[in-house]
Tab-separated table of C-alpha atoms and ligand atoms in Angstrom:
chain	number	residue	atom	x	y	z
A	225	UNK	CA	82.717	-45.830	-224.969
A	226	UNK	CA	79.635	-44.340	-223.255
A	227	UNK	CA	77.933	-46.565	-220.689
A	228	UNK	CA	74.644	-48.153	-221.773
A	229	UNK	CA	72.183	-47.401	-219.004
A	230	UNK	CA	68.500	-48.191	-219.320
A	231	UNK	CA	67.157	-49.494	-216.022
A	232	UNK	CA	66.930	-47.578	-212.774
A	233	UNK	CA	68.824	-50.354	-210.936
A	234	UNK	CA	71.830	-49.666	-213.170
A	235	UNK	CA	71.471	-45.882	-212.906
A	236	UNK	CA	71.571	-46.105	-209.107
A	237	UNK	CA	75.068	-47.559	-209.404
A	238	UNK	CA	76.516	-45.843	-212.492
A	239	UNK	CA	74.747	-42.513	-213.200
A	240	UNK	CA	76.717	-39.412	-212.188
A	241	UNK	CA	79.875	-41.348	-211.313
A	242	UNK	CA	83.047	-39.477	-212.255
A	243	UNK	CA	84.612	-40.439	-215.584
A	244	UNK	CA	87.406	-41.287	-215.549
A	245	UNK	CA	87.353	-42.557	-211.947
A	246	UNK	CA	89.217	-40.158	-209.637
A	247	UNK	CA	92.674	-41.744	-209.132
A	248	UNK	CA	90.882	-44.988	-209.985
A	249	UNK	CA	88.771	-44.817	-206.808
A	250	UNK	CA	85.751	-47.127	-207.206
A	251	UNK	CA	83.869	-45.271	-204.465
A	252	UNK	CA	83.347	-41.504	-204.876
A	253	UNK	CA	85.922	-39.782	-202.608
A	254	UNK	CA	84.857	-37.057	-200.156
A	255	UNK	CA	86.059	-33.585	-201.188
A	256	UNK	CA	86.401	-32.084	-197.730
A	257	UNK	CA	87.399	-28.644	-199.006
A	258	UNK	CA	85.248	-25.569	-198.342
A	259	UNK	CA	86.730	-23.597	-201.230
A	260	UNK	CA	88.377	-24.419	-204.567
A	261	UNK	CA	90.966	-22.651	-206.725
A	262	UNK	CA	89.572	-19.744	-208.813
A	263	UNK	CA	89.604	-20.608	-212.510
A	264	UNK	CA	88.159	-17.480	-214.088
A	265	UNK	CA	84.451	-17.847	-213.177
A	266	UNK	CA	82.485	-14.722	-214.103
A	267	UNK	CA	79.428	-15.319	-211.868
A	268	UNK	CA	79.123	-15.540	-208.081
A	269	UNK	CA	77.036	-18.723	-208.348
A	270	UNK	CA	79.811	-20.445	-210.336
A	271	UNK	CA	82.552	-19.951	-207.731
A	272	UNK	CA	83.434	-23.364	-206.313
A	273	UNK	CA	82.466	-23.406	-202.634
A	274	UNK	CA	80.513	-25.884	-200.492
A	275	UNK	CA	77.633	-23.474	-199.820
A	276	UNK	CA	77.223	-22.936	-203.565
A	277	UNK	CA	76.363	-26.646	-203.941
A	278	UNK	CA	78.924	-27.362	-206.632
A	279	UNK	CA	81.707	-29.524	-205.177
A	280	UNK	CA	82.381	-32.839	-206.976
A	281	UNK	CA	80.287	-34.605	-204.308
A	282	UNK	CA	77.287	-32.357	-205.011
A	283	UNK	CA	77.640	-32.598	-208.784
A	284	UNK	CA	77.774	-36.398	-208.782
A	285	UNK	CA	74.633	-36.564	-206.619
A	286	UNK	CA	72.767	-34.041	-208.774
A	287	UNK	CA	73.453	-36.112	-211.894
A	288	UNK	CA	72.530	-39.384	-210.210
A	289	UNK	CA	69.263	-38.050	-208.752
A	290	UNK	CA	68.165	-36.401	-212.019
A	291	UNK	CA	68.957	-39.598	-213.895
A	292	UNK	CA	67.043	-41.970	-211.598
A	293	UNK	CA	63.853	-39.854	-211.824
A	294	UNK	CA	64.288	-39.272	-215.587
A	295	UNK	CA	64.303	-35.532	-214.920
A	296	UNK	CA	66.384	-32.651	-216.285
A	297	UNK	CA	68.188	-31.554	-213.120
A	298	UNK	CA	68.488	-32.010	-209.353
A	299	UNK	CA	69.762	-30.242	-206.250
A	300	UNK	CA	70.631	-31.695	-202.845
A	301	UNK	CA	69.908	-29.776	-199.655
A	302	UNK	CA	70.724	-29.955	-195.947
A	303	UNK	CA	67.364	-31.598	-195.123
A	304	UNK	CA	63.992	-32.442	-196.615
A	305	UNK	CA	62.566	-29.287	-195.036
A	306	UNK	CA	65.495	-27.342	-196.534
A	307	UNK	CA	64.382	-28.588	-199.966
A	308	UNK	CA	60.689	-27.828	-199.359
A	309	UNK	CA	61.099	-24.385	-197.757
A	310	UNK	CA	63.733	-23.207	-200.276
A	311	UNK	CA	61.553	-24.337	-203.192
A	312	UNK	CA	58.430	-22.612	-201.852
A	313	UNK	CA	60.384	-19.432	-201.096
A	314	UNK	CA	61.718	-19.457	-204.661
A	315	UNK	CA	58.348	-19.897	-206.341
A	316	UNK	CA	56.115	-17.762	-204.122
A	317	UNK	CA	56.291	-14.005	-203.489
A	318	UNK	CA	54.175	-11.621	-201.365
A	319	UNK	CA	50.686	-11.420	-202.877
A	320	UNK	CA	50.800	-14.954	-204.306
A	321	UNK	CA	48.371	-17.760	-203.510
A	322	UNK	CA	49.204	-21.451	-203.123
A	323	UNK	CA	47.256	-24.741	-203.128
A	324	UNK	CA	48.363	-27.701	-201.030
A	325	UNK	CA	46.945	-31.126	-200.215
A	326	UNK	CA	45.192	-31.129	-196.834
A	327	UNK	CA	47.022	-34.068	-195.231
A	328	UNK	CA	50.678	-32.960	-195.412
A	329	UNK	CA	53.893	-33.912	-193.639
A	330	UNK	CA	53.830	-32.063	-190.281
A	331	UNK	CA	56.838	-29.821	-191.020
A	332	UNK	CA	55.431	-28.711	-194.381
A	333	UNK	CA	51.978	-28.145	-192.852
A	334	UNK	CA	53.514	-26.025	-190.075
A	335	UNK	CA	55.659	-23.984	-192.482
A	336	UNK	CA	52.592	-23.114	-194.566
A	337	UNK	CA	50.197	-22.426	-191.702
A	338	UNK	CA	52.659	-20.641	-189.361
A	339	UNK	CA	55.102	-18.783	-191.650
A	340	UNK	CA	53.224	-17.887	-194.845
A	341	UNK	CA	51.082	-15.086	-193.359
A	342	UNK	CA	54.156	-13.028	-192.388
A	343	UNK	CA	55.515	-13.551	-195.918
A	344	UNK	CA	52.279	-12.222	-197.455
A	345	UNK	CA	51.482	-15.567	-199.114
A	346	UNK	CA	47.919	-16.926	-198.926
A	347	UNK	CA	46.937	-20.580	-199.325
A	348	UNK	CA	44.087	-23.063	-199.456
A	349	UNK	CA	44.102	-26.745	-198.682
A	350	UNK	CA	42.554	-29.151	-201.187
A	351	UNK	CA	41.249	-32.717	-201.041
A	352	UNK	CA	43.697	-34.623	-203.247
A	353	UNK	CA	41.131	-37.293	-204.062
A	354	UNK	CA	38.435	-34.849	-205.238
A	355	UNK	CA	39.649	-32.924	-208.347
A	356	UNK	CA	36.153	-31.488	-208.875
A	357	UNK	CA	36.598	-29.349	-205.768
A	358	UNK	CA	39.875	-27.691	-206.859
A	359	UNK	CA	38.393	-25.260	-209.395
A	360	UNK	CA	36.597	-23.443	-206.587
A	361	UNK	CA	39.881	-22.832	-204.752
A	362	UNK	CA	42.106	-21.519	-207.547
A	363	UNK	CA	42.546	-17.739	-207.907
A	364	UNK	CA	44.107	-15.400	-210.463
A	365	UNK	CA	47.209	-15.097	-208.217
A	366	UNK	CA	47.616	-18.853	-207.571
A	367	UNK	CA	51.167	-19.875	-208.535
A	368	UNK	CA	51.702	-23.483	-207.475
A	369	UNK	CA	50.077	-26.725	-206.318
A	370	UNK	CA	51.703	-29.124	-203.849
A	371	UNK	CA	50.775	-32.759	-203.117
A	372	UNK	CA	52.399	-35.885	-201.631
A	373	UNK	CA	52.708	-39.214	-203.445
A	374	UNK	CA	51.219	-41.086	-200.479
A	375	UNK	CA	49.949	-39.330	-197.401
A	376	UNK	CA	51.216	-39.938	-193.912
A	377	UNK	CA	50.010	-41.959	-192.033
A	378	UNK	CA	46.943	-43.204	-193.969
A	379	UNK	CA	48.791	-43.784	-197.281
A	380	UNK	CA	46.075	-42.107	-199.348
A	381	UNK	CA	46.900	-41.661	-203.020
A	382	UNK	CA	45.756	-38.365	-204.551
A	383	UNK	CA	44.588	-38.159	-208.165
A	384	UNK	CA	48.121	-37.346	-209.347
A	385	UNK	CA	47.258	-37.327	-213.056
A	386	UNK	CA	44.527	-34.772	-212.364
A	387	UNK	CA	47.011	-32.634	-210.385
A	388	UNK	CA	49.327	-32.351	-213.408
A	389	UNK	CA	46.421	-31.623	-215.763
A	390	UNK	CA	44.978	-29.014	-213.405
A	391	UNK	CA	48.376	-27.333	-212.972
A	392	UNK	CA	48.861	-27.137	-216.748
A	393	UNK	CA	45.363	-25.754	-217.275
A	394	UNK	CA	45.915	-22.983	-214.719
A	395	UNK	CA	49.579	-22.232	-215.351
A	396	UNK	CA	50.678	-23.462	-211.902
A	397	UNK	CA	53.974	-25.087	-210.980
A	398	UNK	CA	53.158	-28.684	-209.968
A	399	UNK	CA	55.125	-30.028	-206.989
A	400	UNK	CA	55.076	-33.410	-205.308
A	401	UNK	CA	56.758	-34.642	-202.146
A	402	UNK	CA	57.898	-38.076	-203.386
A	403	UNK	CA	59.613	-39.194	-200.158
A	404	UNK	CA	57.263	-42.107	-199.369
A	405	UNK	CA	57.342	-43.668	-202.856
A	406	UNK	CA	61.024	-43.043	-203.661
A	407	UNK	CA	62.191	-42.926	-207.311
A	408	UNK	CA	61.934	-46.734	-207.445
A	409	UNK	CA	58.152	-46.724	-207.176
A	410	UNK	CA	57.229	-43.336	-208.688
A	411	UNK	CA	59.081	-40.919	-210.968
A	412	UNK	CA	57.103	-37.640	-211.026
A	413	UNK	CA	58.794	-36.177	-214.154
A	414	UNK	CA	57.518	-39.153	-216.187
A	415	UNK	CA	53.959	-38.126	-215.289
A	416	UNK	CA	54.502	-34.438	-216.027
A	417	UNK	CA	55.231	-32.958	-212.593
A	418	UNK	CA	57.500	-29.883	-212.681
A	419	UNK	CA	59.239	-30.640	-209.372
A	420	UNK	CA	59.712	-33.644	-207.096
A	421	UNK	CA	60.891	-33.122	-203.513
A	422	UNK	CA	62.500	-35.615	-201.190
A	423	UNK	CA	63.533	-36.054	-197.638
A	424	UNK	CA	66.647	-38.104	-198.525
A	425	UNK	CA	66.845	-38.762	-194.780
A	426	UNK	CA	64.343	-41.546	-195.482
A	427	UNK	CA	64.458	-44.104	-198.333
A	428	UNK	CA	67.106	-42.477	-200.552
A	429	UNK	CA	69.779	-42.700	-197.842
A	430	UNK	CA	68.057	-45.567	-196.092
A	431	UNK	CA	70.287	-46.009	-193.050
A	432	UNK	CA	68.875	-43.538	-190.501
A	433	UNK	CA	72.267	-41.846	-190.147
A	434	UNK	CA	71.967	-38.473	-191.945
A	435	UNK	CA	69.469	-35.693	-192.621
A	436	UNK	CA	69.340	-34.578	-196.275
A	437	UNK	CA	66.928	-33.401	-198.958
A	438	UNK	CA	66.589	-33.021	-202.721
A	439	UNK	CA	64.623	-31.155	-205.389
A	440	UNK	CA	64.451	-32.853	-208.782
A	441	UNK	CA	62.817	-31.580	-211.979
A	442	UNK	CA	62.766	-28.841	-214.609
A	443	UNK	CA	66.237	-27.343	-215.176
A	444	UNK	CA	65.033	-23.712	-215.283
A	445	UNK	CA	63.324	-24.099	-211.908
A	446	UNK	CA	66.237	-26.010	-210.359
A	447	UNK	CA	68.575	-23.165	-211.356
A	448	UNK	CA	66.364	-20.596	-209.606
A	449	UNK	CA	66.046	-22.817	-206.523
A	450	UNK	CA	69.836	-23.333	-206.477
A	451	UNK	CA	70.425	-19.573	-206.419
A	452	UNK	CA	67.941	-19.209	-203.556
A	453	UNK	CA	69.642	-22.065	-201.683
A	454	UNK	CA	73.014	-20.371	-202.248
A	455	UNK	CA	71.553	-17.347	-200.412
A	456	UNK	CA	69.704	-19.222	-197.670
A	457	UNK	CA	72.609	-21.593	-197.051
A	458	UNK	CA	70.805	-24.930	-196.431
A	459	UNK	CA	73.569	-26.771	-198.328
A	460	UNK	CA	74.502	-30.413	-197.811
A	461	UNK	CA	77.902	-31.045	-196.233
A	462	UNK	CA	80.306	-33.187	-198.368
A	463	UNK	CA	80.487	-35.933	-195.770
A	464	UNK	CA	76.682	-36.222	-195.742
A	465	UNK	CA	76.842	-36.131	-199.581
A	466	UNK	CA	79.156	-39.152	-199.426
A	467	UNK	CA	76.824	-41.118	-197.134
A	468	UNK	CA	73.785	-40.252	-199.265
A	469	UNK	CA	75.668	-41.261	-202.425
A	470	UNK	CA	76.547	-44.611	-200.834
A	471	UNK	CA	72.998	-45.131	-199.586
A	472	UNK	CA	71.396	-44.435	-202.985
A	473	UNK	CA	73.324	-47.298	-204.564
A	474	UNK	CA	71.324	-49.864	-202.571
A	475	UNK	CA	67.941	-48.108	-202.856
A	476	UNK	CA	66.727	-50.590	-205.457
A	477	UNK	CA	67.356	-53.760	-203.471
A	478	UNK	CA	66.203	-52.180	-200.218
A	479	UNK	CA	62.948	-50.869	-201.673
A	480	UNK	CA	62.147	-54.124	-203.448
A	481	UNK	CA	62.603	-56.025	-200.185
A	482	UNK	CA	60.666	-53.447	-198.133
A	483	UNK	CA	57.753	-53.287	-200.585
A	484	UNK	CA	57.422	-57.076	-200.639
A	485	UNK	CA	57.706	-57.387	-196.875
A	486	UNK	CA	55.197	-54.591	-196.195
A	487	UNK	CA	52.671	-56.245	-198.519
A	488	UNK	CA	53.035	-59.603	-196.739
A	489	UNK	CA	52.845	-57.981	-193.304
A	490	UNK	CA	49.728	-56.021	-194.384
A	491	UNK	CA	48.027	-59.201	-195.601
A	492	UNK	CA	48.875	-60.962	-192.358
A	493	UNK	CA	47.470	-58.065	-190.297
A	494	UNK	CA	44.344	-57.711	-192.429
A	495	UNK	CA	43.381	-61.307	-191.645
A	496	UNK	CA	44.026	-61.086	-187.904
A	497	UNK	CA	40.974	-61.055	-185.627
A	498	UNK	CA	42.367	-58.291	-183.355
A	499	UNK	CA	42.923	-55.827	-186.209
A	500	UNK	CA	40.269	-53.251	-187.032
A	501	UNK	CA	41.748	-51.853	-190.256
A	502	UNK	CA	44.970	-51.863	-192.302
A	503	UNK	CA	46.071	-48.960	-194.535
A	504	UNK	CA	48.437	-50.086	-197.290
A	505	UNK	CA	48.007	-49.035	-200.941
A	506	UNK	CA	48.986	-52.531	-202.123
A	507	UNK	CA	45.900	-54.104	-200.494
A	508	UNK	CA	42.816	-54.481	-202.665
A	509	UNK	CA	40.774	-53.164	-199.740
A	510	UNK	CA	42.648	-49.823	-199.862
A	511	UNK	CA	40.522	-47.063	-201.463
A	512	UNK	CA	43.510	-45.940	-203.572
A	513	UNK	CA	44.494	-49.449	-204.729
A	514	UNK	CA	43.586	-49.131	-208.429
A	515	UNK	CA	45.156	-45.697	-208.726
A	516	UNK	CA	48.302	-46.925	-206.968
A	517	UNK	CA	48.502	-49.887	-209.376
A	518	UNK	CA	48.328	-47.534	-212.350
A	519	UNK	CA	50.862	-44.985	-211.052
A	520	UNK	CA	53.363	-46.936	-208.976
A	521	UNK	CA	55.893	-49.689	-209.680
A	522	UNK	CA	55.588	-50.830	-206.050
A	523	UNK	CA	53.783	-49.759	-202.878
A	524	UNK	CA	56.765	-49.044	-200.587
A	525	UNK	CA	57.389	-50.061	-197.014
A	526	UNK	CA	54.982	-47.827	-195.091
A	527	UNK	CA	51.746	-49.109	-193.571
A	528	UNK	CA	49.443	-48.213	-190.719
A	529	UNK	CA	46.741	-50.112	-188.841
A	530	UNK	CA	44.298	-49.953	-185.955
A	531	UNK	CA	44.047	-52.640	-183.317
A	532	UNK	CA	40.731	-53.369	-181.619
A	533	UNK	CA	40.619	-52.064	-178.042
A	534	UNK	CA	41.639	-48.444	-178.596
A	535	UNK	CA	44.674	-46.542	-177.422
A	536	UNK	CA	45.549	-48.886	-174.522
A	537	UNK	CA	45.614	-51.903	-176.823
A	538	UNK	CA	47.758	-49.987	-179.327
A	539	UNK	CA	50.215	-48.949	-176.613
A	540	UNK	CA	50.416	-52.440	-175.215
A	541	UNK	CA	50.956	-53.933	-178.693
A	542	UNK	CA	53.839	-51.529	-179.356
A	543	UNK	CA	55.379	-52.350	-175.934
A	544	UNK	CA	55.114	-56.088	-176.604
A	545	UNK	CA	56.886	-56.090	-179.967
A	546	UNK	CA	60.591	-56.855	-179.726
A	547	UNK	CA	62.071	-56.154	-183.179
A	548	UNK	CA	60.775	-52.717	-184.235
A	549	UNK	CA	62.415	-49.680	-182.700
A	550	UNK	CA	59.815	-47.277	-181.311
A	551	UNK	CA	60.807	-44.079	-183.106
A	552	UNK	CA	59.533	-41.479	-185.556
A	553	UNK	CA	61.046	-41.097	-189.054
A	554	UNK	CA	61.057	-43.884	-191.659
A	555	UNK	CA	62.718	-45.494	-194.634
A	556	UNK	CA	65.731	-47.060	-192.918
A	557	UNK	CA	66.885	-50.684	-192.973
A	558	UNK	CA	65.445	-51.269	-189.493
A	559	UNK	CA	61.702	-51.540	-188.810
A	560	UNK	CA	60.346	-48.538	-186.906
A	561	UNK	CA	56.984	-48.305	-185.171
A	562	UNK	CA	55.122	-45.264	-183.824
A	563	UNK	CA	51.695	-44.036	-182.839
A	564	UNK	CA	51.215	-40.912	-185.035
A	565	UNK	CA	48.969	-39.269	-182.409
A	566	UNK	CA	52.046	-39.042	-180.149
A	567	UNK	CA	54.720	-38.332	-182.788
A	568	UNK	CA	54.214	-37.049	-186.356
A	569	UNK	CA	50.737	-35.638	-185.694
A	570	UNK	CA	51.018	-34.687	-182.019
A	571	UNK	CA	51.119	-30.981	-182.947
A	572	UNK	CA	47.667	-31.224	-184.513
A	573	UNK	CA	44.578	-30.567	-182.335
A	574	UNK	CA	42.892	-33.943	-181.496
A	575	UNK	CA	39.625	-32.927	-183.239
A	576	UNK	CA	41.436	-32.081	-186.463
A	577	UNK	CA	43.387	-35.338	-186.228
A	578	UNK	CA	40.225	-37.401	-185.891
A	579	UNK	CA	38.551	-35.491	-188.718
A	580	UNK	CA	41.421	-36.588	-190.975
A	581	UNK	CA	40.866	-40.202	-189.895
A	582	UNK	CA	43.930	-40.497	-187.640
A	583	UNK	CA	42.615	-42.268	-184.527
A	584	UNK	CA	44.486	-42.463	-181.229
A	585	UNK	CA	44.882	-46.217	-181.725
A	586	UNK	CA	46.471	-45.903	-185.178
A	587	UNK	CA	49.915	-47.535	-185.375
A	588	UNK	CA	52.371	-46.691	-188.187
A	589	UNK	CA	55.122	-49.062	-189.303
A	590	UNK	CA	58.138	-48.353	-191.503
A	591	UNK	CA	59.114	-51.856	-192.596
A	592	UNK	CA	62.859	-52.521	-192.675
A	593	UNK	CA	64.813	-55.256	-194.429
A	594	UNK	CA	64.608	-57.888	-191.679
A	595	UNK	CA	63.161	-61.296	-192.666
A	596	UNK	CA	59.377	-60.893	-193.044
A	597	UNK	CA	58.839	-64.206	-191.193
A	598	UNK	CA	60.611	-62.793	-188.112
A	599	UNK	CA	58.549	-59.589	-188.234
A	600	UNK	CA	55.286	-61.513	-188.586
A	601	UNK	CA	56.229	-63.833	-185.747
A	602	UNK	CA	57.046	-60.855	-183.548
A	603	UNK	CA	53.777	-59.066	-184.414
A	604	UNK	CA	51.916	-62.329	-183.840
A	605	UNK	CA	53.235	-62.865	-180.320
A	606	UNK	CA	52.528	-59.197	-179.458
A	607	UNK	CA	48.934	-59.474	-180.774
A	608	UNK	CA	48.372	-62.703	-178.811
A	609	UNK	CA	49.128	-60.802	-175.608
A	610	UNK	CA	46.219	-58.415	-176.223
A	611	UNK	CA	43.105	-59.202	-174.179
B	951	PLP	C1	60.693	-36.509	-193.121
B	951	PLP	C2	59.856	-35.892	-194.180
B	951	PLP	C3	60.084	-34.561	-194.581
B	951	PLP	C4	61.110	-33.671	-193.926
B	951	PLP	O1	62.413	-34.121	-194.144
B	951	PLP	P1	63.662	-33.823	-193.169
B	951	PLP	O2	64.775	-34.511	-193.864
B	951	PLP	O3	63.320	-34.372	-191.818
B	951	PLP	O4	63.810	-32.334	-193.132
B	951	PLP	C5	59.297	-34.057	-195.603
B	951	PLP	N1	58.341	-34.801	-196.198
B	951	PLP	C6	58.094	-36.072	-195.834
B	951	PLP	C7	57.017	-36.837	-196.518
B	951	PLP	C8	58.846	-36.654	-194.809
B	951	PLP	O5	58.572	-37.925	-194.437
């Protein structure tokens, strides 16, 4: 009898699992075989080979990822950037124009600003919160629009419904980097996005032990992107597939815990006398709060804040905490803390950084699954040590 699956928590465990179980194995085995016996395939892309993204480990992940975002199809890649660059190279050709949200993940921003000119692709950045300004940027050769579910590190929420509407009105492919929200809190296909992109390195895997990516969405587009990936070769290794598959199963419980903890930590920080400002979309004081409430099922585990006393105070606070690991990246079970001016946004000229609202004293936290009380106590003792 077919399994009855309705809720995402159940899909995380059961969607895409082999039926019947392979030799009865409850956990998906790793198929560590580069090539597979020829069984009469007529097309190059159908040959079974790791680089062609079609081993049993890939197929199970593709089905699971498509299912949890309620989308038609999915593709895993060797990294989040592998997913983003392969998708953009599939959809854009010399002579095309592209619209992207101004405050993007550093790697995506660099790819667009440093590599597009040589490829003959032009672009404009847009303010995701101001749909009225987009009409002036679109051209007859514009092919796609790219936004992020929540921006890094200020957690701004673009007008995502307007993005889909605008894309439909202008015949653009709508793309969203959904890494920060994860499929638990936002499922782009349900809101009409053509493609959702992920760095599975972050929440989907959740254990800071692999680099991986995914593209999820319309089947016709995923097929074209798969063929491009087959040529470019940014395929995910079966062992990394196995770890990602294992990680995804606990995404629901991890994200629920991280969202709850981040909200409590944000509220604690917002009421502390040494804190200038807290950015978390689950706080009523956040400019995107109402939009986030409408779009998201939860607000995720990312927050940022400014301490009074500038960069020195921020540095000393980070030094005085004992639980968070000082490191870039995010979405793992352990709490990570960084100052974006020195990590994710260090490549950006200081003036540009400040214009975007990223001050030198801004601290970003990726909340893990430790007890919130322990995190608050640790932050509290570190804040008490500030002058
Ligand atoms: C980390 C990240 C990426 C890049 O992913 P990698 O797995 O490091 O290649 C892209 N987008 C966002 C929002 C990210 O946080």
